[in-house]
Amino acid sequence: MAKLSDGRELKPDFTKITVKEYRLLLSTTEVEQEDELIGKVYGLSGDELRELNYYDFRVLSKEFIAAARDPAGFDPN
């Protein structure tokens, strides 16, 4: 679970994206598309993700990468 500086705790949920979207995420060079898909995993829009401060974005993106390696076995605690 990513704990943001404003106290929110966001948990990645890979059931919110399809295999097609996940594969697109791995191959895209479009940052807006990437933001939309990563945001979707955390229940955020791409705009909401882009509005995070840099610290919170790094906390969230670091956790996303760890969780994406094994979403079925990921335990953030």
Coordinates of N, CA, C and O in Angstrom, one line a residue:
M1 N 0.8 -1.2 0.0 CA 0.0 0.0 0.0 C 0.9 1.2 0.0 O 1.8 1.3 0.8
A2 N 0.6 2.1 -0.9 CA 1.4 3.4 -1.0 C 0.8 4.4 -0.1 O -0.4 4.8 -0.2
K3 N 1.6 4.9 0.9 CA 1.1 5.9 1.8 C 1.6 7.3 1.3 O 2.8 7.5 1.2
L4 N 0.7 8.1 0.9 CA 1.0 9.4 0.3 C 1.2 10.5 1.4 O 0.7 10.3 2.6
S5 N 1.8 11.5 1.1 CA 2.1 12.6 2.1 C 0.9 13.2 2.7 O 1.0 13.8 3.8
D6 N -0.2 13.1 2.0 CA -1.5 13.7 2.6 C -2.2 12.7 3.5 O -3.3 13.0 3.9
G7 N -1.6 11.6 3.7 CA -2.2 10.5 4.6 C -3.0 9.5 3.8 O -3.4 8.5 4.4
R8 N -3.3 9.7 2.6 CA -4.1 8.7 1.8 C -3.2 7.4 1.6 O -2.0 7.5 1.5
E9 N -3.9 6.3 1.7 CA -3.2 5.0 1.4 C -3.9 4.4 0.2 O -5.1 4.1 0.2
L10 N -3.1 4.2 -0.8 CA -3.6 3.6 -2.1 C -3.0 2.2 -2.3 O -1.8 2.0 -2.2
K11 N -3.9 1.3 -2.5 CA -3.5 -0.1 -2.7 C -3.6 -0.4 -4.2 O -4.7 -0.2 -4.8
P12 N -2.6 -1.1 -4.8 CA -2.7 -1.4 -6.2 C -3.7 -2.6 -6.4 O -3.8 -3.5 -5.6
D13 N -4.5 -2.4 -7.4 CA -5.5 -3.5 -7.7 C -5.5 -3.7 -9.2 O -6.0 -3.0 -10.1
F14 N -4.7 -4.8 -9.6 CA -4.5 -5.1 -11.0 C -5.7 -5.8 -11.6 O -5.7 -6.0 -12.8
T15 N -6.8 -6.0 -10.9 CA -8.1 -6.4 -11.5 C -8.7 -5.3 -12.2 O -9.7 -5.5 -12.9
K16 N -8.3 -4.1 -12.0 CA -8.9 -2.9 -12.7 C -8.4 -2.7 -14.1 O -8.9 -1.9 -14.9
I17 N -7.3 -3.5 -14.5 CA -6.9 -3.4 -15.9 C -6.9 -4.8 -16.5 O -6.8 -5.8 -15.8
T18 N -6.9 -4.8 -17.9 CA -7.0 -6.1 -18.6 C -5.5 -6.5 -19.0 O -4.6 -5.7 -18.9
V19 N -5.4 -7.7 -19.4 CA -4.1 -8.2 -20.0 C -3.7 -7.3 -21.1 O -2.5 -6.9 -21.2
K20 N -4.6 -6.9 -22.0 CA -4.3 -6.0 -23.1 C -3.7 -4.7 -22.6 O -2.7 -4.2 -23.2
E21 N -4.4 -4.1 -21.6 CA -3.9 -2.8 -21.1 C -2.5 -3.0 -20.4 O -1.7 -2.1 -20.6
Y22 N -2.3 -4.1 -19.7 CA -1.0 -4.3 -19.1 C 0.1 -4.4 -20.1 O 1.2 -3.8 -20.0
R23 N -0.2 -5.1 -21.2 CA 0.8 -5.3 -22.3 C 1.1 -3.9 -23.0 O 2.2 -3.6 -23.3
L24 N 0.0 -3.2 -23.1 CA 0.2 -1.8 -23.7 C 1.1 -1.0 -22.8 O 1.9 -0.2 -23.3
L25 N 0.9 -1.1 -21.5 CA 1.7 -0.3 -20.6 C 3.2 -0.7 -20.7 O 4.0 0.2 -20.7
L26 N 3.5 -1.9 -21.0 CA 4.9 -2.3 -21.1 C 5.5 -1.9 -22.4 O 6.7 -1.7 -22.5
S27 N 4.7 -1.6 -23.4 CA 5.2 -1.2 -24.7 C 5.0 0.2 -25.1 O 5.6 0.7 -26.2
T28 N 4.2 1.0 -24.4 CA 3.9 2.4 -24.8 C 5.1 3.3 -24.5 O 5.9 3.1 -23.5
T29 N 5.2 4.3 -25.3 CA 6.1 5.4 -25.0 C 5.3 6.7 -24.8 O 5.9 7.8 -24.6
E30 N 4.0 6.6 -24.7 CA 3.1 7.7 -24.5 C 2.9 7.9 -23.0 O 2.3 7.0 -22.3
V31 N 3.5 8.9 -22.4 CA 3.4 9.1 -20.9 C 2.0 9.3 -20.4 O 1.6 8.8 -19.3
E32 N 1.1 9.9 -21.2 CA -0.3 10.1 -20.8 C -1.0 8.8 -20.7 O -1.7 8.5 -19.8
Q33 N -0.7 7.9 -21.7 CA -1.3 6.6 -21.7 C -0.8 5.8 -20.5 O -1.6 5.1 -19.8
E34 N 0.5 5.9 -20.2 CA 1.1 5.2 -19.0 C 0.4 5.7 -17.7 O 0.1 4.9 -16.9
D35 N 0.3 7.0 -17.6 CA -0.3 7.6 -16.4 C -1.8 7.1 -16.2 O -2.2 6.8 -15.1
E36 N -2.5 7.0 -17.3 CA -3.9 6.6 -17.2 C -4.0 5.1 -16.7 O -4.8 4.8 -15.8
L37 N -3.1 4.3 -17.2 CA -3.1 2.9 -16.8 C -2.6 2.7 -15.4 O -3.2 1.9 -14.6
I38 N -1.5 3.3 -15.0 CA -1.0 3.2 -13.6 C -2.0 3.8 -12.7 O -2.3 3.2 -11.6
G39 N -2.6 5.0 -13.0 CA -3.6 5.6 -12.2 C -4.8 4.7 -12.0 O -5.3 4.5 -10.9
K40 N -5.2 4.0 -13.1 CA -6.4 3.1 -13.0 C -6.1 2.0 -12.0 O -7.1 1.6 -11.2
V41 N -4.9 1.5 -11.9 CA -4.6 0.4 -10.9 C -4.8 0.9 -9.5 O -5.1 0.2 -8.6
Y42 N -4.6 2.2 -9.3 CA -4.7 2.8 -7.9 C -6.0 3.6 -7.7 O -6.2 4.2 -6.7
G43 N -7.0 3.4 -8.7 CA -8.2 4.1 -8.6 C -8.2 5.6 -8.8 O -9.0 6.4 -8.3
L44 N -7.2 6.0 -9.6 CA -7.0 7.4 -9.9 C -7.1 7.6 -11.4 O -6.9 6.7 -12.2
S45 N -7.5 8.8 -11.8 CA -7.4 9.1 -13.3 C -6.0 9.5 -13.6 O -5.1 9.7 -12.7
G46 N -5.7 9.6 -14.9 CA -4.3 10.0 -15.3 C -4.0 11.4 -14.8 O -2.9 11.7 -14.4
D47 N -5.1 12.3 -14.9 CA -4.9 13.7 -14.4 C -4.6 13.7 -12.9 O -3.7 14.4 -12.5
E48 N -5.3 12.9 -12.1 CA -5.0 12.8 -10.7 C -3.6 12.3 -10.4 O -2.9 12.9 -9.5
L49 N -3.2 11.4 -11.2 CA -1.8 10.9 -11.0 C -0.8 12.0 -11.3 O 0.2 12.2 -10.6
R50 N -1.0 12.7 -12.4 CA -0.1 13.8 -12.8 C -0.1 14.9 -11.8 O 0.9 15.7 -11.7
E51 N -1.2 15.1 -11.1 CA -1.3 16.2 -10.1 C -0.6 15.8 -8.8 O -0.5 16.7 -7.9
L52 N -0.2 14.6 -8.6 CA 0.5 14.2 -7.3 C 1.9 15.0 -7.3 O 2.5 15.3 -8.3
N53 N 2.3 15.3 -6.1 CA 3.6 15.9 -5.9 C 4.7 14.8 -6.3 O 4.3 13.6 -6.4
Y54 N 5.9 15.2 -6.6 CA 6.9 14.3 -7.1 C 7.2 13.2 -6.1 O 7.3 12.0 -6.5
Y55 N 7.2 13.5 -4.8 CA 7.5 12.5 -3.8 C 6.4 11.4 -3.8 O 6.8 10.2 -3.9
D56 N 5.2 11.8 -3.8 CA 4.1 10.8 -3.8 C 4.1 10.0 -5.1 O 3.8 8.8 -5.1
F57 N 4.4 10.6 -6.2 CA 4.5 9.9 -7.5 C 5.5 8.8 -7.4 O 5.3 7.7 -7.9
R58 N 6.7 9.1 -6.9 CA 7.7 8.1 -6.8 C 7.4 7.0 -5.8 O 7.7 5.9 -6.1
V59 N 6.7 7.3 -4.7 CA 6.3 6.3 -3.8 C 5.3 5.3 -4.5 O 5.5 4.1 -4.4
L60 N 4.4 5.9 -5.2 CA 3.4 5.1 -5.9 C 4.0 4.3 -7.0 O 3.7 3.1 -7.2
S61 N 4.9 5.0 -7.8 CA 5.4 4.3 -9.0 C 6.4 3.2 -8.5 O 6.5 2.1 -9.2
K62 N 7.1 3.4 -7.4 CA 8.0 2.3 -6.9 C 7.2 1.1 -6.5 O 7.6 0.0 -6.8
E63 N 6.1 1.4 -5.8 CA 5.3 0.2 -5.4 C 4.7 -0.4 -6.6 O 4.6 -1.7 -6.6
F64 N 4.2 0.4 -7.6 CA 3.6 -0.2 -8.8 C 4.5 -1.2 -9.4 O 4.1 -2.3 -9.8
I65 N 5.8 -0.8 -9.6 CA 6.8 -1.7 -10.2 C 6.9 -3.0 -9.4 O 7.0 -4.1 -10.0
A66 N 7.0 -2.9 -8.1 CA 7.2 -4.1 -7.3 C 5.9 -5.0 -7.4 O 6.0 -6.2 -7.5
A67 N 4.7 -4.4 -7.4 CA 3.5 -5.1 -7.4 C 3.3 -5.8 -8.8 O 2.7 -6.9 -8.9
A68 N 3.7 -5.1 -9.8 CA 3.5 -5.6 -11.2 C 4.3 -6.8 -11.5 O 3.9 -7.6 -12.3
R69 N 5.4 -7.0 -10.8 CA 6.2 -8.2 -11.0 C 5.4 -9.5 -10.6 O 5.6 -10.6 -11.2
D70 N 4.6 -9.4 -9.5 CA 3.8 -10.5 -9.1 C 2.5 -10.0 -8.4 O 2.4 -10.0 -7.2
P71 N 1.6 -9.6 -9.2 CA 0.4 -9.0 -8.6 C -0.4 -10.0 -7.8 O -1.1 -9.6 -6.8
A72 N -0.4 -11.2 -8.1 CA -1.1 -12.2 -7.3 C -0.5 -12.5 -6.0 O -1.2 -12.8 -5.0
G73 N 0.8 -12.3 -5.9 CA 1.5 -12.6 -4.6 C 2.0 -11.4 -3.9 O 2.6 -11.5 -2.9
F74 N 1.6 -10.2 -4.4 CA 2.1 -9.0 -3.8 C 1.4 -8.7 -2.4 O 0.2 -8.7 -2.3
D75 N 2.2 -8.5 -1.4 CA 1.7 -8.2 -0.1 C 2.5 -6.9 0.4 O 3.6 -7.0 0.8
P76 N 1.8 -5.8 0.3 CA 2.5 -4.5 0.7 C 2.8 -4.4 2.1 O 3.4 -3.4 2.5
N77 N 2.3 -5.2 3.0 CA 2.5 -5.1 4.4 C 3.6 -6.0 4.9 O 4.0 -6.9 4.8

